[in-house]
PDB file of C-alpha atoms in Angstrom:
ATOM      1  CA  ASN A   1      -0.045  -0.062   0.050  1.00  0.00           C
ATOM      2  CA  ALA A   2       1.928   3.059  -1.299  1.00  0.00           C
ATOM      3  CA  GLY A   3      -0.371   5.796  -0.105  1.00  0.00           C
ATOM      4  CA  VAL A   4       0.189   9.079  -1.875  1.00  0.00           C
ATOM      5  CA  THR A   5       2.981   9.100  -4.449  1.00  0.00           C
ATOM      6  CA  GLN A   6       4.465  12.274  -5.892  1.00  0.00           C
ATOM      7  CA  THR A   7       6.903  12.669  -8.605  1.00  0.00           C
ATOM      8  CA  PRO A   8       9.373  14.068  -9.170  1.00  0.00           C
ATOM      9  CA  LYS A   9      11.026  14.703  -5.630  1.00  0.00           C
ATOM     10  CA  PHE A  10      13.158  17.605  -6.975  1.00  0.00           C
ATOM     11  CA  GLN A  11      12.874  19.906 -10.055  1.00  0.00           C
ATOM     12  CA  VAL A  12      14.647  22.908 -11.347  1.00  0.00           C
ATOM     13  CA  LEU A  13      12.848  25.013 -13.974  1.00  0.00           C
ATOM     14  CA  LYS A  14      13.710  28.171 -15.930  1.00  0.00           C
ATOM     15  CA  THR A  15      11.349  31.000 -15.855  1.00  0.00           C
ATOM     16  CA  GLY A  16       8.600  30.542 -18.490  1.00  0.00           C
ATOM     17  CA  GLN A  17       8.868  26.748 -18.714  1.00  0.00           C
ATOM     18  CA  SER A  18       5.894  24.640 -17.973  1.00  0.00           C
ATOM     19  CA  MET A  19       5.763  21.304 -16.134  1.00  0.00           C
ATOM     20  CA  THR A  20       3.390  18.872 -14.431  1.00  0.00           C
ATOM     21  CA  LEU A  21       3.789  17.593 -10.916  1.00  0.00           C
ATOM     22  CA  GLN A  22       2.321  14.086 -10.639  1.00  0.00           C
ATOM     23  CA  CYS A  23       0.209  12.779  -7.761  1.00  0.00           C
ATOM     24  CA  ALA A  24      -1.281   9.280  -7.402  1.00  0.00           C
ATOM     25  CA  GLN A  25      -3.035   7.546  -4.496  1.00  0.00           C
ATOM     26  CA  ASP A  26      -4.041   4.001  -4.220  1.00  0.00           C
ATOM     27  CA  MET A  27      -6.485   4.319  -1.239  1.00  0.00           C
ATOM     28  CA  ASN A  28      -9.618   4.998  -3.355  1.00  0.00           C
ATOM     29  CA  HIS A  29      -9.859   8.434  -1.738  1.00  0.00           C
ATOM     30  CA  GLU A  30     -12.388  10.867  -3.180  1.00  0.00           C
ATOM     31  CA  TYR A  31     -10.793  14.108  -1.898  1.00  0.00           C
ATOM     32  CA  MET A  32      -7.424  15.175  -3.210  1.00  0.00           C
ATOM     33  CA  SER A  33      -5.714  18.475  -2.688  1.00  0.00           C
ATOM     34  CA  TRP A  34      -2.517  20.324  -3.569  1.00  0.00           C
ATOM     35  CA  TYR A  35      -0.692  22.620  -1.249  1.00  0.00           C
ATOM     36  CA  ARG A  36       2.422  24.632  -1.356  1.00  0.00           C
ATOM     37  CA  GLN A  37       4.606  25.185   1.730  1.00  0.00           C
ATOM     38  CA  ASP A  38       6.794  28.242   2.079  1.00  0.00           C
ATOM     39  CA  PRO A  39       8.933  29.367   4.998  1.00  0.00           C
ATOM     40  CA  GLY A  40       6.848  31.409   7.359  1.00  0.00           C
ATOM     41  CA  MET A  41       3.672  31.010   5.318  1.00  0.00           C
ATOM     42  CA  GLY A  42       2.677  27.510   6.306  1.00  0.00           C
ATOM     43  CA  LEU A  43       0.736  25.143   3.972  1.00  0.00           C
ATOM     44  CA  ARG A  44      -1.483  27.021   1.405  1.00  0.00           C
ATOM     45  CA  LEU A  45      -4.242  25.259  -0.672  1.00  0.00           C
ATOM     46  CA  ILE A  46      -3.743  25.605  -4.384  1.00  0.00           C
ATOM     47  CA  HIS A  47      -6.527  23.487  -5.961  1.00  0.00           C
ATOM     48  CA  TYR A  48      -8.628  20.506  -4.601  1.00  0.00           C
ATOM     49  CA  SER A  49     -10.971  17.876  -5.951  1.00  0.00           C
ATOM     50  CA  VAL A  50     -13.810  16.045  -4.426  1.00  0.00           C
ATOM     51  CA  GLY A  51     -14.049  13.379  -6.928  1.00  0.00           C
ATOM     52  CA  ALA A  52     -13.252  12.384 -10.539  1.00  0.00           C
ATOM     53  CA  GLY A  53     -14.158  15.292 -12.936  1.00  0.00           C
ATOM     54  CA  ILE A  54     -14.635  17.808 -10.109  1.00  0.00           C
ATOM     55  CA  THR A  55     -12.051  20.369  -9.267  1.00  0.00           C
ATOM     56  CA  ASP A  56     -12.114  23.822  -7.613  1.00  0.00           C
ATOM     57  CA  GLN A  57      -9.720  26.571  -6.545  1.00  0.00           C
ATOM     58  CA  GLY A  58      -8.181  27.036  -3.188  1.00  0.00           C
ATOM     59  CA  GLU A  59      -6.346  30.038  -1.674  1.00  0.00           C
ATOM     60  CA  VAL A  60      -3.624  30.504  -4.295  1.00  0.00           C
ATOM     61  CA  PRO A  61      -4.639  29.099  -7.630  1.00  0.00           C
ATOM     62  CA  ASN A  62      -3.168  31.558 -10.009  1.00  0.00           C
ATOM     63  CA  GLY A  63      -0.516  30.034 -12.354  1.00  0.00           C
ATOM     64  CA  TYR A  64      -1.711  26.509 -11.736  1.00  0.00           C
ATOM     65  CA  ASN A  65      -4.091  24.139 -13.452  1.00  0.00           C
ATOM     66  CA  VAL A  66      -5.362  20.783 -12.357  1.00  0.00           C
ATOM     67  CA  SER A  67      -7.567  18.049 -13.654  1.00  0.00           C
ATOM     68  CA  ARG A  68      -9.056  14.898 -12.211  1.00  0.00           C
ATOM     69  CA  SER A  69      -9.819  12.210 -14.808  1.00  0.00           C
ATOM     70  CA  THR A  70      -9.515   9.291 -12.491  1.00  0.00           C
ATOM     71  CA  THR A  71      -9.920   8.798  -8.772  1.00  0.00           C
ATOM     72  CA  GLU A  72      -6.233   7.810  -8.546  1.00  0.00           C
ATOM     73  CA  ASP A  73      -4.493  10.662 -10.225  1.00  0.00           C
ATOM     74  CA  PHE A  74      -4.500  14.420  -9.622  1.00  0.00           C
ATOM     75  CA  PRO A  75      -1.660  16.108 -11.521  1.00  0.00           C
ATOM     76  CA  LEU A  76      -0.690  19.861 -10.986  1.00  0.00           C
ATOM     77  CA  ARG A  77       0.356  21.848 -14.021  1.00  0.00           C
ATOM     78  CA  LEU A  78       2.494  24.898 -13.850  1.00  0.00           C
ATOM     79  CA  LEU A  79       1.671  26.911 -16.992  1.00  0.00           C
ATOM     80  CA  SER A  80       4.600  29.356 -17.207  1.00  0.00           C
ATOM     81  CA  ALA A  81       6.938  29.012 -14.154  1.00  0.00           C
ATOM     82  CA  ALA A  82       7.844  32.130 -12.189  1.00  0.00           C
ATOM     83  CA  PRO A  83      10.390  32.502  -9.382  1.00  0.00           C
ATOM     84  CA  SER A  84       7.451  33.073  -6.985  1.00  0.00           C
ATOM     85  CA  GLN A  85       6.476  29.372  -7.541  1.00  0.00           C
ATOM     86  CA  THR A  86       9.610  28.269  -5.875  1.00  0.00           C
ATOM     87  CA  SER A  87       8.265  26.190  -3.112  1.00  0.00           C
ATOM     88  CA  VAL A  88       7.745  22.689  -1.837  1.00  0.00           C
ATOM     89  CA  TYR A  89       4.503  21.238  -3.195  1.00  0.00           C
ATOM     90  CA  PHE A  90       2.477  18.534  -1.416  1.00  0.00           C
ATOM     91  CA  CYS A  91      -0.335  16.435  -2.670  1.00  0.00           C
ATOM     92  CA  ALA A  92      -2.793  15.065  -0.070  1.00  0.00           C
ATOM     93  CA  SER A  93      -5.864  12.810  -0.194  1.00  0.00           C
ATOM     94  CA  ASN A  94      -8.773  11.940   2.105  1.00  0.00           C
ATOM     95  CA  SER A  95     -11.659   9.602   2.093  1.00  0.00           C
ATOM     96  CA  GLY A  96     -14.094  12.519   2.751  1.00  0.00           C
ATOM     97  CA  THR A  97     -15.981  10.737   5.403  1.00  0.00           C
ATOM     98  CA  GLY A  98     -14.787  13.165   8.083  1.00  0.00           C
ATOM     99  CA  SER A  99     -13.340  10.245  10.216  1.00  0.00           C
ATOM    100  CA  ASN A 100      -9.593  10.783   9.469  1.00  0.00           C
ATOM    101  CA  GLY A 101      -7.318  13.394   8.405  1.00  0.00           C
ATOM    102  CA  TYR A 102      -5.322  13.866   5.032  1.00  0.00           C
ATOM    103  CA  THR A 103      -2.538  11.532   3.868  1.00  0.00           C
ATOM    104  CA  PHE A 104       0.248  13.496   2.425  1.00  0.00           C
ATOM    105  CA  GLY A 105       2.814  12.612  -0.303  1.00  0.00           C
ATOM    106  CA  SER A 106       6.517  13.270   0.372  1.00  0.00           C
ATOM    107  CA  GLY A 107       6.558  16.450  -1.587  1.00  0.00           C
ATOM    108  CA  THR A 108       8.231  18.041  -4.684  1.00  0.00           C
ATOM    109  CA  ARG A 109      10.802  20.641  -4.021  1.00  0.00           C
ATOM    110  CA  LEU A 110      10.617  23.008  -7.087  1.00  0.00           C
ATOM    111  CA  THR A 111      13.122  25.749  -7.891  1.00  0.00           C
ATOM    112  CA  VAL A 112      12.432  28.229 -10.581  1.00  0.00           C
ATOM    113  CA  VAL A 113      15.471  30.233 -11.796  1.00  0.00           C
TER     114      VAL A 113
ATOM    115  CA  SER B   1     -11.167  36.895   7.472  1.00  0.00           C
ATOM    116  CA  GLN B   2     -10.391  33.378   8.792  1.00  0.00           C
ATOM    117  CA  LYS B   3      -7.210  33.090  10.797  1.00  0.00           C
ATOM    118  CA  ILE B   4      -5.360  30.203  12.633  1.00  0.00           C
ATOM    119  CA  GLU B   5      -2.722  31.008  15.062  1.00  0.00           C
ATOM    120  CA  GLN B   6      -0.068  28.766  16.425  1.00  0.00           C
ATOM    121  CA  ASN B   7       2.872  29.922  18.336  1.00  0.00           C
ATOM    122  CA  SER B   8       5.576  30.247  15.627  1.00  0.00           C
ATOM    123  CA  GLU B   9       8.331  30.208  18.113  1.00  0.00           C
ATOM    124  CA  ALA B  10       9.897  27.032  19.071  1.00  0.00           C
ATOM    125  CA  LEU B  11       8.879  25.302  22.240  1.00  0.00           C
ATOM    126  CA  ASN B  12      11.699  23.658  24.161  1.00  0.00           C
ATOM    127  CA  ILE B  13      10.847  21.109  26.806  1.00  0.00           C
ATOM    128  CA  GLN B  14      12.675  18.645  28.956  1.00  0.00           C
ATOM    129  CA  GLU B  15      12.365  14.989  28.236  1.00  0.00           C
ATOM    130  CA  GLY B  16       9.712  13.345  30.439  1.00  0.00           C
ATOM    131  CA  LYS B  17       7.574  16.494  30.846  1.00  0.00           C
ATOM    132  CA  THR B  18       4.311  17.197  29.192  1.00  0.00           C
ATOM    133  CA  ALA B  19       4.363  19.479  26.127  1.00  0.00           C
ATOM    134  CA  THR B  20       1.385  21.669  25.415  1.00  0.00           C
ATOM    135  CA  LEU B  21       0.882  23.397  22.138  1.00  0.00           C
ATOM    136  CA  THR B  22      -1.891  25.951  21.407  1.00  0.00           C
ATOM    137  CA  CYS B  23      -4.028  26.566  18.328  1.00  0.00           C
ATOM    138  CA  ASN B  24      -6.331  29.535  18.351  1.00  0.00           C
ATOM    139  CA  TYR B  25      -8.677  30.402  15.475  1.00  0.00           C
ATOM    140  CA  THR B  26     -10.843  33.464  14.550  1.00  0.00           C
ATOM    141  CA  ASN B  27     -13.809  33.674  12.139  1.00  0.00           C
ATOM    142  CA  TYR B  28     -14.135  29.874  11.827  1.00  0.00           C
ATOM    143  CA  SER B  29     -16.925  27.579  12.870  1.00  0.00           C
ATOM    144  CA  PRO B  30     -15.108  24.381  12.116  1.00  0.00           C
ATOM    145  CA  ALA B  31     -16.688  20.953  12.241  1.00  0.00           C
ATOM    146  CA  TYR B  32     -13.454  19.361  12.726  1.00  0.00           C
ATOM    147  CA  LEU B  33      -9.992  20.204  13.987  1.00  0.00           C
ATOM    148  CA  GLN B  34      -6.894  18.061  13.131  1.00  0.00           C
ATOM    149  CA  TRP B  35      -3.316  17.885  14.297  1.00  0.00           C
ATOM    150  CA  TYR B  36      -0.395  16.734  12.078  1.00  0.00           C
ATOM    151  CA  ARG B  37       3.181  16.247  12.693  1.00  0.00           C
ATOM    152  CA  GLN B  38       5.861  17.216  10.186  1.00  0.00           C
ATOM    153  CA  ASP B  39       9.488  16.254  10.225  1.00  0.00           C
ATOM    154  CA  PRO B  40      12.131  18.282   8.180  1.00  0.00           C
ATOM    155  CA  GLY B  41      11.960  17.350   4.523  1.00  0.00           C
ATOM    156  CA  ARG B  42       8.785  15.175   4.917  1.00  0.00           C
ATOM    157  CA  GLY B  43       5.079  15.674   4.396  1.00  0.00           C
ATOM    158  CA  PRO B  44       2.809  16.158   7.321  1.00  0.00           C
ATOM    159  CA  VAL B  45       1.515  13.093   9.105  1.00  0.00           C
ATOM    160  CA  PHE B  46      -2.069  12.925  10.438  1.00  0.00           C
ATOM    161  CA  LEU B  47      -2.158  12.444  14.214  1.00  0.00           C
ATOM    162  CA  LEU B  48      -5.690  13.171  15.600  1.00  0.00           C
ATOM    163  CA  LEU B  49      -9.046  14.553  14.588  1.00  0.00           C
ATOM    164  CA  ILE B  50     -11.534  15.960  16.939  1.00  0.00           C
ATOM    165  CA  ARG B  51     -15.109  17.002  16.101  1.00  0.00           C
ATOM    166  CA  GLU B  52     -16.901  20.187  17.217  1.00  0.00           C
ATOM    167  CA  ASN B  53     -19.158  18.166  19.641  1.00  0.00           C
ATOM    168  CA  GLU B  54     -16.037  16.476  21.265  1.00  0.00           C
ATOM    169  CA  LYS B  55     -14.292  17.999  24.158  1.00  0.00           C
ATOM    170  CA  GLU B  56     -11.287  15.792  24.240  1.00  0.00           C
ATOM    171  CA  LYS B  57      -9.667  13.019  22.430  1.00  0.00           C
ATOM    172  CA  ARG B  58      -6.751  10.790  23.304  1.00  0.00           C
ATOM    173  CA  LYS B  59      -4.393   8.501  21.521  1.00  0.00           C
ATOM    174  CA  GLU B  60      -1.602   6.872  23.412  1.00  0.00           C
ATOM    175  CA  ARG B  61       0.573   9.744  24.876  1.00  0.00           C
ATOM    176  CA  LEU B  62      -1.366  12.414  22.764  1.00  0.00           C
ATOM    177  CA  LYS B  63      -4.424  14.358  24.062  1.00  0.00           C
ATOM    178  CA  VAL B  64      -6.249  17.032  22.109  1.00  0.00           C
ATOM    179  CA  THR B  65      -9.016  19.437  23.623  1.00  0.00           C
ATOM    180  CA  PHE B  66     -11.318  21.507  21.580  1.00  0.00           C
ATOM    181  CA  ASP B  67     -13.125  24.435  23.024  1.00  0.00           C
ATOM    182  CA  THR B  68     -15.451  26.043  20.525  1.00  0.00           C
ATOM    183  CA  THR B  69     -16.240  28.827  22.974  1.00  0.00           C
ATOM    184  CA  LEU B  70     -12.665  29.923  23.396  1.00  0.00           C
ATOM    185  CA  LYS B  71     -11.972  28.957  19.858  1.00  0.00           C
ATOM    186  CA  GLN B  72      -8.996  27.107  20.930  1.00  0.00           C
ATOM    187  CA  SER B  73      -7.440  23.643  20.748  1.00  0.00           C
ATOM    188  CA  LEU B  74      -4.661  22.423  22.992  1.00  0.00           C
ATOM    189  CA  PHE B  75      -2.473  19.556  22.029  1.00  0.00           C
ATOM    190  CA  HIS B  76      -0.576  17.681  24.755  1.00  0.00           C
ATOM    191  CA  ILE B  77       2.184  15.146  24.534  1.00  0.00           C
ATOM    192  CA  THR B  78       2.702  13.425  27.908  1.00  0.00           C
ATOM    193  CA  ALA B  79       6.044  11.799  28.941  1.00  0.00           C
ATOM    194  CA  SER B  80       7.809  13.659  25.991  1.00  0.00           C
ATOM    195  CA  GLN B  81      10.685  11.976  24.282  1.00  0.00           C
ATOM    196  CA  PRO B  82      13.427  13.344  21.935  1.00  0.00           C
ATOM    197  CA  ALA B  83      11.738  11.499  19.155  1.00  0.00           C
ATOM    198  CA  ASP B  84       8.704  13.735  19.589  1.00  0.00           C
ATOM    199  CA  SER B  85      10.733  16.638  18.403  1.00  0.00           C
ATOM    200  CA  ALA B  86       9.111  17.942  15.205  1.00  0.00           C
ATOM    201  CA  THR B  87       6.747  20.641  13.986  1.00  0.00           C
ATOM    202  CA  TYR B  88       3.149  20.318  14.838  1.00  0.00           C
ATOM    203  CA  LEU B  89       0.472  21.670  12.587  1.00  0.00           C
ATOM    204  CA  CYS B  90      -3.185  22.517  13.532  1.00  0.00           C
ATOM    205  CA  ALA B  91      -5.769  22.332  10.716  1.00  0.00           C
ATOM    206  CA  LEU B  92      -9.403  23.377  10.485  1.00  0.00           C
ATOM    207  CA  ASP B  93     -12.039  22.849   7.822  1.00  0.00           C
ATOM    208  CA  GLY B  94     -13.505  26.306   6.991  1.00  0.00           C
ATOM    209  CA  SER B  95     -16.609  27.719   5.501  1.00  0.00           C
ATOM    210  CA  GLY B  96     -15.844  25.789   2.278  1.00  0.00           C
ATOM    211  CA  GLY B  97     -16.232  22.401   4.004  1.00  0.00           C
ATOM    212  CA  TYR B  98     -14.103  19.469   4.874  1.00  0.00           C
ATOM    213  CA  GLN B  99     -12.521  19.400   1.476  1.00  0.00           C
ATOM    214  CA  LYS B 100     -10.917  22.848   2.157  1.00  0.00           C
ATOM    215  CA  VAL B 101      -8.709  22.272   5.065  1.00  0.00           C
ATOM    216  CA  THR B 102      -6.628  25.313   6.193  1.00  0.00           C
ATOM    217  CA  PHE B 103      -3.344  24.893   8.081  1.00  0.00           C
ATOM    218  CA  GLY B 104      -1.801  26.757  10.864  1.00  0.00           C
ATOM    219  CA  ILE B 105       1.981  27.698  10.451  1.00  0.00           C
ATOM    220  CA  GLY B 106       2.979  25.088  13.031  1.00  0.00           C
ATOM    221  CA  THR B 107       4.839  25.089  16.203  1.00  0.00           C
ATOM    222  CA  LYS B 108       8.358  23.522  16.359  1.00  0.00           C
ATOM    223  CA  LEU B 109       8.738  21.424  19.431  1.00  0.00           C
ATOM    224  CA  GLN B 110      12.184  20.397  20.636  1.00  0.00           C
ATOM    225  CA  VAL B 111      12.458  17.787  23.490  1.00  0.00           C
ATOM    226  CA  ILE B 112      15.795  18.079  25.190  1.00  0.00           C
ATOM    227  CA  PRO B 113      17.294  14.866  26.735  1.00  0.00           C
TER     228      PRO B 113
END
């Protein structure tokens, strides 16, 4: 049982490049979310999904796109990377029943130069 | 606006003592409050969830209280050990529901042998 798997673990991008951060979970969880974590700012919600085909914006959605074609996968796309997107990105999932917290991936450390 | 406050300063405590961490919130009426542990370079790990109609919850050496009148949660670790040293995050579901969980900045706990 792998839980939440994020790839890659590290990435360096040049300003203006695009890329996709991958997230997959094998727990059949309905809810999935993307957070970014910056020093002194804590975890901030980027986008979230309550099921396949359903996504919505969180607190800091600008510059990011998501889609949820399957229950298992929830990729995060950076459209045109900016230095302000340098951060650690975490994907998380939850069953949505309200009985447990979120399961987080190990994170992707992204640097935009 | 909704706000979660955790003491951003580190908490140093002697091994064997009880560590108490505080989470205060304003402009929320959460149905759930959660506590997570985060180690450096890792994703947060879910510890405990407490519902608005629960006053206290325990799990092994951990105890969480939830006072909706004071808008405060206390997180206790009894008989603390150096292995408990980590950052502890408080999280609430906001007006958007359980799928939109907001995290506090976290409190770093250092247990001194």
